[in-house]
């Protein structure tokens, strides 16, 4: 199903011109219009899923395999030093467009980009409580 109001549905299905670098029956991979680095791309499913929680497992599997394929291609063709694969779910997690997508961000020495978090220091009791909640 597609969402007629979703910009990423329109991009993924060719309704809006893009710099497409890969396409198959399920996905379109485009260069990001406001890239973090040279080669920053987005993997977009052609069907609308707001986030990872809505994405069917078979498409999630295909998406991560495609992310690897794109990262290997970027390392080979763009000679980048590394690659960030970023996928955000929910506004609090940094998601700004509510159509599942994966950022593939080639990284170059001294590119000035910072993707990270501030480490915390949970106590052993907190680790135990979290582990018990999750198992």
mmCIF file with all atom_site columns, C-alpha atoms in Angstrom:
data_model
loop_
_atom_site.group_PDB
_atom_site.id
_atom_site.type_symbol
_atom_site.label_atom_id
_atom_site.label_alt_id
_atom_site.label_comp_id
_atom_site.label_asym_id
_atom_site.label_entity_id
_atom_site.label_seq_id
_atom_site.pdbx_PDB_ins_code
_atom_site.Cartn_x
_atom_site.Cartn_y
_atom_site.Cartn_z
_atom_site.occupancy
_atom_site.B_iso_or_equiv
_atom_site.pdbx_formal_charge
_atom_site.auth_seq_id
_atom_site.auth_comp_id
_atom_site.auth_asym_id
_atom_site.auth_atom_id
_atom_site.pdbx_PDB_model_num
ATOM 1   C CA . UNK A 1 1   ? 0.000  0.000   0.000   1.00 0.00 ? 1   UNK A CA 1
ATOM 2   C CA . UNK A 1 2   ? 1.205  3.508   -0.800  1.00 0.00 ? 2   UNK A CA 1
ATOM 3   C CA . UNK A 1 3   ? 0.358  6.737   1.038   1.00 0.00 ? 3   UNK A CA 1
ATOM 4   C CA . UNK A 1 4   ? -0.582 9.441   -1.472  1.00 0.00 ? 4   UNK A CA 1
ATOM 5   C CA . UNK A 1 5   ? 0.517  12.146  0.988   1.00 0.00 ? 5   UNK A CA 1
ATOM 6   C CA . UNK A 1 6   ? 3.949  10.622  1.704   1.00 0.00 ? 6   UNK A CA 1
ATOM 7   C CA . UNK A 1 7   ? 6.913  12.300  0.011   1.00 0.00 ? 7   UNK A CA 1
ATOM 8   C CA . UNK A 1 8   ? 9.040  9.142   0.336   1.00 0.00 ? 8   UNK A CA 1
ATOM 9   C CA . UNK A 1 9   ? 6.310  7.042   -1.334  1.00 0.00 ? 9   UNK A CA 1
ATOM 10  C CA . UNK A 1 10  ? 6.443  9.487   -4.238  1.00 0.00 ? 10  UNK A CA 1
ATOM 11  C CA . UNK A 1 11  ? 10.246 9.368   -4.380  1.00 0.00 ? 11  UNK A CA 1
ATOM 12  C CA . UNK A 1 12  ? 10.364 5.564   -4.077  1.00 0.00 ? 12  UNK A CA 1
ATOM 13  C CA . UNK A 1 13  ? 7.875  5.087   -6.880  1.00 0.00 ? 13  UNK A CA 1
ATOM 14  C CA . UNK A 1 14  ? 9.335  7.567   -9.355  1.00 0.00 ? 14  UNK A CA 1
ATOM 15  C CA . UNK A 1 15  ? 6.587  10.178  -9.062  1.00 0.00 ? 15  UNK A CA 1
ATOM 16  C CA . UNK A 1 16  ? 9.235  12.764  -8.184  1.00 0.00 ? 16  UNK A CA 1
ATOM 17  C CA . UNK A 1 17  ? 12.595 12.743  -10.008 1.00 0.00 ? 17  UNK A CA 1
ATOM 18  C CA . UNK A 1 18  ? 15.537 11.457  -7.938  1.00 0.00 ? 18  UNK A CA 1
ATOM 19  C CA . UNK A 1 19  ? 19.172 10.566  -8.329  1.00 0.00 ? 19  UNK A CA 1
ATOM 20  C CA . UNK A 1 20  ? 18.480 6.836   -8.267  1.00 0.00 ? 20  UNK A CA 1
ATOM 21  C CA . UNK A 1 21  ? 21.499 4.576   -7.787  1.00 0.00 ? 21  UNK A CA 1
ATOM 22  C CA . UNK A 1 22  ? 19.629 1.256   -7.462  1.00 0.00 ? 22  UNK A CA 1
ATOM 23  C CA . UNK A 1 23  ? 16.116 -0.094  -7.971  1.00 0.00 ? 23  UNK A CA 1
ATOM 24  C CA . UNK A 1 24  ? 14.378 -3.451  -7.717  1.00 0.00 ? 24  UNK A CA 1
ATOM 25  C CA . UNK A 1 25  ? 10.797 -4.616  -7.223  1.00 0.00 ? 25  UNK A CA 1
ATOM 26  C CA . UNK A 1 26  ? 10.779 -3.682  -3.513  1.00 0.00 ? 26  UNK A CA 1
ATOM 27  C CA . UNK A 1 27  ? 13.167 -0.746  -3.084  1.00 0.00 ? 27  UNK A CA 1
ATOM 28  C CA . UNK A 1 28  ? 14.602 2.358   -4.674  1.00 0.00 ? 28  UNK A CA 1
ATOM 29  C CA . UNK A 1 29  ? 17.931 3.714   -3.442  1.00 0.00 ? 29  UNK A CA 1
ATOM 30  C CA . UNK A 1 30  ? 18.441 7.421   -4.012  1.00 0.00 ? 30  UNK A CA 1
ATOM 31  C CA . UNK A 1 31  ? 21.108 9.964   -3.209  1.00 0.00 ? 31  UNK A CA 1
ATOM 32  C CA . UNK A 1 32  ? 19.976 12.090  -0.253  1.00 0.00 ? 32  UNK A CA 1
ATOM 33  C CA . UNK A 1 33  ? 18.969 15.605  -1.371  1.00 0.00 ? 33  UNK A CA 1
ATOM 34  C CA . UNK A 1 34  ? 20.738 17.109  1.673   1.00 0.00 ? 34  UNK A CA 1
ATOM 35  C CA . UNK A 1 35  ? 23.669 14.713  2.144   1.00 0.00 ? 35  UNK A CA 1
ATOM 36  C CA . UNK A 1 36  ? 25.792 14.444  5.270   1.00 0.00 ? 36  UNK A CA 1
ATOM 37  C CA . UNK A 1 37  ? 28.731 13.332  3.091   1.00 0.00 ? 37  UNK A CA 1
ATOM 38  C CA . UNK A 1 38  ? 29.508 12.573  -0.562  1.00 0.00 ? 38  UNK A CA 1
ATOM 39  C CA . UNK A 1 39  ? 27.403 9.570   -1.565  1.00 0.00 ? 39  UNK A CA 1
ATOM 40  C CA . UNK A 1 40  ? 24.870 9.690   1.327   1.00 0.00 ? 40  UNK A CA 1
ATOM 41  C CA . UNK A 1 41  ? 21.956 7.567   0.117   1.00 0.00 ? 41  UNK A CA 1
ATOM 42  C CA . UNK A 1 42  ? 18.515 6.456   1.280   1.00 0.00 ? 42  UNK A CA 1
ATOM 43  C CA . UNK A 1 43  ? 17.020 2.993   0.914   1.00 0.00 ? 43  UNK A CA 1
ATOM 44  C CA . UNK A 1 44  ? 13.265 3.452   0.417   1.00 0.00 ? 44  UNK A CA 1
ATOM 45  C CA . UNK A 1 45  ? 10.720 0.637   0.227   1.00 0.00 ? 45  UNK A CA 1
ATOM 46  C CA . UNK A 1 46  ? 8.193  1.205   -2.543  1.00 0.00 ? 46  UNK A CA 1
ATOM 47  C CA . UNK A 1 47  ? 5.320  0.345   -0.209  1.00 0.00 ? 47  UNK A CA 1
ATOM 48  C CA . UNK A 1 48  ? 4.502  2.580   2.764   1.00 0.00 ? 48  UNK A CA 1
ATOM 49  C CA . UNK A 1 49  ? 5.571  1.487   6.233   1.00 0.00 ? 49  UNK A CA 1
ATOM 50  C CA . UNK A 1 50  ? 5.895  4.246   8.826   1.00 0.00 ? 50  UNK A CA 1
ATOM 51  C CA . UNK A 1 51  ? 8.803  2.618   10.653  1.00 0.00 ? 51  UNK A CA 1
ATOM 52  C CA . UNK A 1 52  ? 10.636 -0.613  11.442  1.00 0.00 ? 52  UNK A CA 1
ATOM 53  C CA . UNK A 1 53  ? 7.768  -1.809  13.631  1.00 0.00 ? 53  UNK A CA 1
ATOM 54  C CA . UNK A 1 54  ? 5.415  -1.864  10.612  1.00 0.00 ? 54  UNK A CA 1
ATOM 55  C CA . UNK A 1 55  ? 7.924  -3.323  8.138   1.00 0.00 ? 55  UNK A CA 1
ATOM 56  C CA . UNK A 1 56  ? 7.301  -7.028  7.359   1.00 0.00 ? 56  UNK A CA 1
ATOM 57  C CA . UNK A 1 57  ? 10.177 -9.314  8.350   1.00 0.00 ? 57  UNK A CA 1
ATOM 58  C CA . UNK A 1 58  ? 10.896 -10.431 4.787   1.00 0.00 ? 58  UNK A CA 1
ATOM 59  C CA . UNK A 1 59  ? 11.374 -6.807  3.700   1.00 0.00 ? 59  UNK A CA 1
ATOM 60  C CA . UNK A 1 60  ? 13.496 -6.070  6.772   1.00 0.00 ? 60  UNK A CA 1
ATOM 61  C CA . UNK A 1 61  ? 15.784 -8.938  5.744   1.00 0.00 ? 61  UNK A CA 1
ATOM 62  C CA . UNK A 1 62  ? 15.981 -7.650  2.169   1.00 0.00 ? 62  UNK A CA 1
ATOM 63  C CA . UNK A 1 63  ? 16.647 -4.103  3.407   1.00 0.00 ? 63  UNK A CA 1
ATOM 64  C CA . UNK A 1 64  ? 19.690 -5.059  5.496   1.00 0.00 ? 64  UNK A CA 1
ATOM 65  C CA . UNK A 1 65  ? 21.104 -7.184  2.665   1.00 0.00 ? 65  UNK A CA 1
ATOM 66  C CA . UNK A 1 66  ? 20.624 -4.219  0.334   1.00 0.00 ? 66  UNK A CA 1
ATOM 67  C CA . UNK A 1 67  ? 22.272 -1.883  2.870   1.00 0.00 ? 67  UNK A CA 1
ATOM 68  C CA . UNK A 1 68  ? 25.332 -4.137  2.871   1.00 0.00 ? 68  UNK A CA 1
ATOM 69  C CA . UNK A 1 69  ? 25.374 -4.217  -0.939  1.00 0.00 ? 69  UNK A CA 1
ATOM 70  C CA . UNK A 1 70  ? 25.207 -0.407  -1.110  1.00 0.00 ? 70  UNK A CA 1
ATOM 71  C CA . UNK A 1 71  ? 27.911 0.008   1.562   1.00 0.00 ? 71  UNK A CA 1
ATOM 72  C CA . UNK A 1 72  ? 30.278 -2.368  -0.254  1.00 0.00 ? 72  UNK A CA 1
ATOM 73  C CA . UNK A 1 73  ? 29.655 -0.496  -3.518  1.00 0.00 ? 73  UNK A CA 1
ATOM 74  C CA . UNK A 1 74  ? 30.344 2.860   -1.860  1.00 0.00 ? 74  UNK A CA 1
ATOM 75  C CA . UNK A 1 75  ? 33.561 1.601   -0.267  1.00 0.00 ? 75  UNK A CA 1
ATOM 76  C CA . UNK A 1 76  ? 34.694 0.318   -3.658  1.00 0.00 ? 76  UNK A CA 1
ATOM 77  C CA . UNK A 1 77  ? 33.554 3.204   -5.900  1.00 0.00 ? 77  UNK A CA 1
ATOM 78  C CA . UNK A 1 78  ? 33.836 6.233   -3.581  1.00 0.00 ? 78  UNK A CA 1
ATOM 79  C CA . UNK A 1 79  ? 36.918 5.069   -1.680  1.00 0.00 ? 79  UNK A CA 1
ATOM 80  C CA . UNK A 1 80  ? 35.339 6.011   1.647   1.00 0.00 ? 80  UNK A CA 1
ATOM 81  C CA . UNK A 1 81  ? 37.046 5.063   4.892   1.00 0.00 ? 81  UNK A CA 1
ATOM 82  C CA . UNK A 1 82  ? 33.911 3.682   6.559   1.00 0.00 ? 82  UNK A CA 1
ATOM 83  C CA . UNK A 1 83  ? 30.114 3.679   6.368   1.00 0.00 ? 83  UNK A CA 1
ATOM 84  C CA . UNK A 1 84  ? 27.350 4.516   8.844   1.00 0.00 ? 84  UNK A CA 1
ATOM 85  C CA . UNK A 1 85  ? 24.096 2.614   8.391   1.00 0.00 ? 85  UNK A CA 1
ATOM 86  C CA . UNK A 1 86  ? 21.428 4.586   10.259  1.00 0.00 ? 86  UNK A CA 1
ATOM 87  C CA . UNK A 1 87  ? 17.759 3.792   10.755  1.00 0.00 ? 87  UNK A CA 1
ATOM 88  C CA . UNK A 1 88  ? 15.585 5.898   13.119  1.00 0.00 ? 88  UNK A CA 1
ATOM 89  C CA . UNK A 1 89  ? 12.152 4.974   14.513  1.00 0.00 ? 89  UNK A CA 1
ATOM 90  C CA . UNK A 1 90  ? 9.965  7.632   16.085  1.00 0.00 ? 90  UNK A CA 1
ATOM 91  C CA . UNK A 1 91  ? 10.364 11.358  16.518  1.00 0.00 ? 91  UNK A CA 1
ATOM 92  C CA . UNK A 1 92  ? 12.311 10.983  19.779  1.00 0.00 ? 92  UNK A CA 1
ATOM 93  C CA . UNK A 1 93  ? 14.805 8.755   17.952  1.00 0.00 ? 93  UNK A CA 1
ATOM 94  C CA . UNK A 1 94  ? 15.341 11.363  15.233  1.00 0.00 ? 94  UNK A CA 1
ATOM 95  C CA . UNK A 1 95  ? 12.877 10.161  12.590  1.00 0.00 ? 95  UNK A CA 1
ATOM 96  C CA . UNK A 1 96  ? 11.614 13.158  10.601  1.00 0.00 ? 96  UNK A CA 1
ATOM 97  C CA . UNK A 1 97  ? 9.906  11.430  7.655   1.00 0.00 ? 97  UNK A CA 1
ATOM 98  C CA . UNK A 1 98  ? 7.525  8.686   8.737   1.00 0.00 ? 98  UNK A CA 1
ATOM 99  C CA . UNK A 1 99  ? 8.233  6.248   5.927   1.00 0.00 ? 99  UNK A CA 1
ATOM 100 C CA . UNK A 1 100 ? 10.727 3.524   6.818   1.00 0.00 ? 100 UNK A CA 1
ATOM 101 C CA . UNK A 1 101 ? 14.131 4.276   5.336   1.00 0.00 ? 101 UNK A CA 1
ATOM 102 C CA . UNK A 1 102 ? 17.774 3.487   5.896   1.00 0.00 ? 102 UNK A CA 1
ATOM 103 C CA . UNK A 1 103 ? 20.546 6.060   5.567   1.00 0.00 ? 103 UNK A CA 1
ATOM 104 C CA . UNK A 1 104 ? 23.789 4.773   4.048   1.00 0.00 ? 104 UNK A CA 1
ATOM 105 C CA . UNK A 1 105 ? 26.393 7.415   4.879   1.00 0.00 ? 105 UNK A CA 1
ATOM 106 C CA . UNK A 1 106 ? 29.904 7.012   3.479   1.00 0.00 ? 106 UNK A CA 1
ATOM 107 C CA . UNK A 1 107 ? 32.488 8.312   5.940   1.00 0.00 ? 107 UNK A CA 1
ATOM 108 C CA . UNK A 1 108 ? 35.744 10.005  5.101   1.00 0.00 ? 108 UNK A CA 1
ATOM 109 C CA . UNK A 1 109 ? 38.628 10.883  7.387   1.00 0.00 ? 109 UNK A CA 1
ATOM 110 C CA . UNK A 1 110 ? 38.058 14.409  8.734   1.00 0.00 ? 110 UNK A CA 1
ATOM 111 C CA . UNK A 1 111 ? 34.604 14.740  7.097   1.00 0.00 ? 111 UNK A CA 1
ATOM 112 C CA . UNK A 1 112 ? 33.383 16.711  10.137  1.00 0.00 ? 112 UNK A CA 1
ATOM 113 C CA . UNK A 1 113 ? 30.291 14.587  10.726  1.00 0.00 ? 113 UNK A CA 1
ATOM 114 C CA . UNK A 1 114 ? 29.413 13.323  14.196  1.00 0.00 ? 114 UNK A CA 1
ATOM 115 C CA . UNK A 1 115 ? 27.020 10.408  14.601  1.00 0.00 ? 115 UNK A CA 1
ATOM 116 C CA . UNK A 1 116 ? 26.950 9.106   18.125  1.00 0.00 ? 116 UNK A CA 1
ATOM 117 C CA . UNK A 1 117 ? 25.639 9.299   21.664  1.00 0.00 ? 117 UNK A CA 1
ATOM 118 C CA . UNK A 1 118 ? 26.791 10.054  25.165  1.00 0.00 ? 118 UNK A CA 1
ATOM 119 C CA . UNK A 1 119 ? 27.579 6.797   27.009  1.00 0.00 ? 119 UNK A CA 1
ATOM 120 C CA . UNK A 1 120 ? 25.904 6.303   30.379  1.00 0.00 ? 120 UNK A CA 1
ATOM 121 C CA . UNK A 1 121 ? 27.006 4.249   33.386  1.00 0.00 ? 121 UNK A CA 1
ATOM 122 C CA . UNK A 1 122 ? 24.176 2.023   34.652  1.00 0.00 ? 122 UNK A CA 1
ATOM 123 C CA . UNK A 1 123 ? 24.697 0.267   37.952  1.00 0.00 ? 123 UNK A CA 1
ATOM 124 C CA . UNK A 1 124 ? 24.750 -3.537  38.122  1.00 0.00 ? 124 UNK A CA 1
ATOM 125 C CA . UNK A 1 125 ? 21.232 -3.382  39.604  1.00 0.00 ? 125 UNK A CA 1
ATOM 126 C CA . UNK A 1 126 ? 20.026 -1.297  36.640  1.00 0.00 ? 126 UNK A CA 1
ATOM 127 C CA . UNK A 1 127 ? 21.636 -3.724  34.160  1.00 0.00 ? 127 UNK A CA 1
ATOM 128 C CA . UNK A 1 128 ? 19.947 -6.633  35.947  1.00 0.00 ? 128 UNK A CA 1
ATOM 129 C CA . UNK A 1 129 ? 16.544 -4.914  35.915  1.00 0.00 ? 129 UNK A CA 1
ATOM 130 C CA . UNK A 1 130 ? 16.850 -4.096  32.209  1.00 0.00 ? 130 UNK A CA 1
ATOM 131 C CA . UNK A 1 131 ? 18.018 -7.625  31.347  1.00 0.00 ? 131 UNK A CA 1
ATOM 132 C CA . UNK A 1 132 ? 15.149 -9.142  33.348  1.00 0.00 ? 132 UNK A CA 1
ATOM 133 C CA . UNK A 1 133 ? 12.636 -6.897  31.581  1.00 0.00 ? 133 UNK A CA 1
ATOM 134 C CA . UNK A 1 134 ? 13.933 -7.960  28.169  1.00 0.00 ? 134 UNK A CA 1
ATOM 135 C CA . UNK A 1 135 ? 14.357 -11.729 28.541  1.00 0.00 ? 135 UNK A CA 1
#
